[in-house]
Tab-separated table of C-alpha atoms in Angstrom:
chain	number	residue	atom	x	y	z
B	110	MET	CA	61.163	18.380	13.019
B	111	LEU	CA	59.121	18.975	9.893
B	112	GLY	CA	58.723	15.206	9.493
B	113	ILE	CA	57.315	14.866	13.021
B	114	PHE	CA	54.968	17.788	12.428
B	115	LEU	CA	53.712	16.290	9.144
B	116	GLY	CA	53.319	12.907	10.847
B	117	PHE	CA	51.274	14.531	13.623
B	118	VAL	CA	49.131	16.438	11.090
B	119	GLY	CA	48.649	13.233	9.084
B	120	LEU	CA	47.573	11.362	12.225
B	121	LEU	CA	45.211	14.194	13.150
B	122	VAL	CA	43.682	14.214	9.641
B	123	PHE	CA	43.296	10.432	9.842
B	124	LEU	CA	41.537	10.657	13.224
B	125	VAL	CA	39.225	13.430	11.981
B	126	LEU	CA	38.352	11.330	8.929
B	127	LEU	CA	37.761	8.288	11.122
B	128	VAL	CA	35.431	10.237	13.434
B	129	GLY	CA	33.660	11.746	10.410
B	130	ILE	CA	33.116	8.309	8.872
B	131	TYR	CA	31.800	7.007	12.203
B	132	LEU	CA	29.394	9.954	12.539
B	133	LEU	CA	28.186	9.478	8.964
B	134	ALA	CA	27.687	5.732	9.449
B	135	THR	CA	25.838	6.264	12.743
B	136	TYR	CA	23.602	8.942	11.255
B	137	ASN	CA	22.764	6.711	8.284
B	138	LYS	CA	22.014	3.756	10.592
B	139	LEU	CA	19.624	5.920	12.621
B	140	VAL	CA	17.890	7.050	9.420
B	141	VAL	CA	17.481	3.417	8.326
B	142	LEU	CA	16.062	2.455	11.718
B	143	LYS	CA	13.657	5.404	11.690
B	144	HIS	CA	12.342	4.358	8.291
B	145	ARG	CA	12.017	0.729	9.369
B	146	VAL	CA	9.822	1.856	12.251
B	147	LYS	CA	7.662	3.865	9.827
B	148	GLU	CA	7.432	0.906	7.452
B	149	ALA	CA	6.494	-1.438	10.279
B	150	TRP	CA	3.759	0.952	11.452
B	151	SER	CA	2.469	1.120	7.900
B	152	ASP	CA	2.170	-2.689	7.897
B	153	ILE	CA	0.066	-2.502	11.051
B	154	GLU	CA	-2.167	0.179	9.522
B	155	VAL	CA	-2.726	-1.937	6.390
B	156	GLN	CA	-3.898	-4.875	8.493
B	157	MET	CA	-6.081	-2.681	10.706
B	158	LYS	CA	-7.731	-1.215	7.592
B	159	ARG	CA	-8.369	-4.724	6.322
B	160	ARG	CA	-10.026	-5.534	9.645
B	161	TYR	CA	-12.108	-2.335	9.494
B	162	ASP	CA	-13.310	-3.332	6.021
B	163	LEU	CA	-14.307	-6.856	7.099
B	164	ILE	CA	-16.304	-5.819	10.169
B	165	PRO	CA	-19.388	-4.352	8.410
B	166	ASN	CA	-19.776	-7.558	6.374
B	167	LEU	CA	-19.525	-9.639	9.519
B	168	VAL	CA	-22.060	-7.474	11.354
B	169	GLU	CA	-24.514	-7.696	8.428
B	170	THR	CA	-24.186	-11.470	8.383
B	171	VAL	CA	-24.787	-11.715	12.128
B	172	LYS	CA	-27.769	-9.321	11.939
B	173	GLY	CA	-29.722	-11.822	9.889
B	174	TYR	CA	-29.436	-14.476	12.575
B	175	ALA	CA	-29.040	-12.625	15.850
B	176	THR	CA	-31.773	-10.006	15.769
B	177	HIS	CA	-31.935	-9.884	19.582
B	178	GLU	CA	-28.265	-8.921	19.910
B	179	LYS	CA	-28.542	-5.337	18.729
B	180	SER	CA	-26.422	-3.915	21.576
B	181	THR	CA	-23.504	-6.236	20.793
B	182	LEU	CA	-23.630	-5.350	17.113
B	183	GLU	CA	-23.786	-1.637	17.902
B	184	ALA	CA	-20.815	-1.975	20.273
B	185	VAL	CA	-18.745	-3.581	17.506
B	186	ILE	CA	-19.623	-0.846	15.009
B	187	GLN	CA	-18.971	1.879	17.579
B	188	ALA	CA	-15.579	0.373	18.484
B	189	ARG	CA	-14.708	0.102	14.769
B	190	ASN	CA	-15.648	3.735	14.130
B	191	MET	CA	-13.663	4.931	17.166
B	192	ALA	CA	-10.607	2.967	16.048
B	193	MET	CA	-10.850	4.286	12.490
B	194	ALA	CA	-11.272	7.885	13.640
B	195	ASN	CA	-8.494	7.813	16.253
B	196	GLN	CA	-5.615	9.969	15.069
B	197	GLY	CA	-4.131	10.430	18.541
B	198	SER	CA	-0.950	9.111	20.036
B	199	LEU	CA	0.236	5.569	19.574
B	200	GLU	CA	-1.007	4.750	23.077
B	201	ASP	CA	-4.497	6.079	22.229
B	202	LYS	CA	-4.508	4.125	18.972
B	203	ALA	CA	-3.487	0.951	20.814
B	204	LYS	CA	-6.271	1.470	23.331
B	205	THR	CA	-9.007	1.790	20.692
B	206	GLU	CA	-7.610	-1.146	18.712
B	207	ASN	CA	-7.577	-3.286	21.852
B	208	MET	CA	-11.178	-2.280	22.559
B	209	LEU	CA	-12.153	-3.270	19.013
B	210	SER	CA	-10.510	-6.664	19.451
B	211	GLY	CA	-12.525	-7.203	22.622
B	212	THR	CA	-15.841	-6.377	20.956
B	213	LEU	CA	-15.019	-8.729	18.077
B	214	LYS	CA	-14.478	-11.545	20.565
B	215	SER	CA	-17.944	-10.902	22.000
B	216	LEU	CA	-19.390	-10.961	18.483
B	217	PHE	CA	-17.797	-14.329	17.787
B	218	ALA	CA	-19.103	-15.603	21.112
B	219	LEU	CA	-22.632	-14.880	19.818
B	220	SER	CA	-22.269	-17.625	17.250
B	221	GLU	CA	-22.367	-20.141	20.082
B	222	ASN	CA	-25.956	-19.064	20.801
B	223	TYR	CA	-27.027	-19.306	17.146
B	224	PRO	CA	-26.240	-22.680	15.545
B	225	GLU	CA	-27.539	-21.516	12.141
B	226	LEU	CA	-25.121	-18.603	12.230
B	227	LYS	CA	-22.299	-20.863	13.306
B	228	ALA	CA	-22.944	-23.049	10.248
B	229	ASN	CA	-23.299	-20.153	7.781
B	230	GLU	CA	-20.545	-20.278	5.129
B	231	ASN	CA	-20.351	-16.494	4.818
B	232	PHE	CA	-19.970	-16.088	8.584
B	233	LEU	CA	-17.344	-18.818	8.759
B	234	GLU	CA	-15.341	-17.278	5.910
B	235	LEU	CA	-15.510	-13.802	7.475
B	236	GLN	CA	-14.495	-15.274	10.815
B	237	ARG	CA	-11.501	-17.007	9.168
B	238	GLU	CA	-10.486	-13.791	7.406
B	239	LEU	CA	-10.744	-11.764	10.617
B	240	THR	CA	-8.763	-14.375	12.534
B	241	ASP	CA	-6.111	-14.296	9.807
B	242	THR	CA	-6.079	-10.491	9.939
B	243	GLU	CA	-5.749	-10.499	13.740
B	244	ASN	CA	-2.773	-12.851	13.403
B	245	LYS	CA	-1.217	-10.540	10.809
B	246	ILE	CA	-1.764	-7.544	13.092
B	247	GLN	CA	0.030	-9.388	15.898
B	248	ALA	CA	2.924	-10.314	13.586
B	249	SER	CA	3.108	-6.714	12.331
B	250	ARG	CA	3.030	-5.478	15.909
B	251	ARG	CA	5.950	-7.736	16.841
B	252	PHE	CA	7.893	-6.533	13.774
B	253	TYR	CA	7.149	-2.911	14.658
B	254	ASN	CA	8.181	-3.372	18.285
B	255	SER	CA	11.455	-5.069	17.298
B	256	ASN	CA	12.293	-2.078	15.095
B	257	VAL	CA	11.371	0.319	17.903
B	258	LEU	CA	13.643	-1.645	20.223
B	259	ALA	CA	16.498	-1.370	17.707
B	260	ILE	CA	16.253	2.415	17.283
B	261	ASN	CA	15.659	3.061	20.988
B	262	THR	CA	18.679	0.940	21.898
B	263	LYS	CA	20.837	2.761	19.355
B	264	LEU	CA	19.665	6.125	20.726
B	265	GLU	CA	20.655	5.113	24.263
B	266	MET	CA	24.081	3.708	23.428
B	267	PHE	CA	27.202	5.843	23.633
B	268	PRO	CA	28.377	7.516	21.389
B	269	SER	CA	25.448	7.073	18.980
B	270	ASN	CA	23.221	8.813	21.545
B	271	ILE	CA	25.209	12.012	20.924
B	272	VAL	CA	24.646	11.756	17.169
B	273	GLY	CA	20.955	11.024	17.753
B	274	LYS	CA	20.497	14.069	19.974
B	275	LYS	CA	22.459	16.311	17.644
B	276	PHE	CA	20.287	15.416	14.660
B	277	GLY	CA	16.951	15.289	16.501
B	278	PHE	CA	16.214	11.563	16.473
B	279	GLU	CA	13.617	10.617	19.079
B	280	LYS	CA	12.834	7.437	20.931
B	281	GLN	CA	9.740	5.676	19.606
B	282	SER	CA	6.813	4.214	21.535
B	283	PHE	CA	6.031	0.518	21.572
B	284	PHE	CA	2.624	-0.696	20.385
B	285	LYS	CA	1.726	-2.683	23.486
B	286	LEU	CA	-1.051	-4.977	24.534
B	287	ASP	CA	-2.795	-3.399	27.448
B	288	GLU	CA	-4.108	-5.325	30.409
B	289	SER	CA	-7.692	-5.318	29.121
B	290	GLU	CA	-6.537	-7.063	25.937
B	291	GLN	CA	-4.491	-9.500	28.000
B	292	ALA	CA	-7.747	-10.386	29.745
B	293	ALA	CA	-9.514	-10.581	26.392
B	294	ARG	CA	-7.072	-13.316	25.380
B	295	GLN	CA	-8.641	-15.563	27.965
B	296	PRO	CA	-11.310	-17.948	26.661
B	297	VAL	CA	-14.689	-16.306	26.243
B	298	LYS	CA	-17.256	-17.590	28.722
B	299	VAL	CA	-20.613	-18.282	27.140
B	300	SER	CA	-23.553	-19.050	29.417
B	301	PHE	CA	-27.036	-20.089	28.383
């Protein structure tokens, strides 16, 4: 009888240890995923800052050639300042970043009207750097969204959803392209 009791207690201790190890592993996985999301967002912020820093140089270069395009230049600067100042939700940040991307496209479309600007080495280099930065932002956005998908999936799956709720892990928001940016991806129409 004592042997059966000790066997039962041993099995119970083993099961408790197994559940404890699972809970610990799940908690640690959620922590890793949370930090990956933060790291991915940091990558996006680095690229957006790089873009913010390039814009004034681009605007100054365009000013010398396109003096009649003051409203376009002001719209780019205003969109840049709004994006830099936005400390709101991820959705708000995405909206101002998408607006900035749209104004940059209109700025690049100006070069079609000014052949001297289009041939300017400084303008071409800034345009290449901004294009490279936009590509890096898109890659960072994809990396961020894949990490958000991983943590959100883990937080919805049973039994890790119980661990997530117990320790206060929250689902994260995706950094999405909105419909206005989807339209901005279409070729820019330039008419003379």
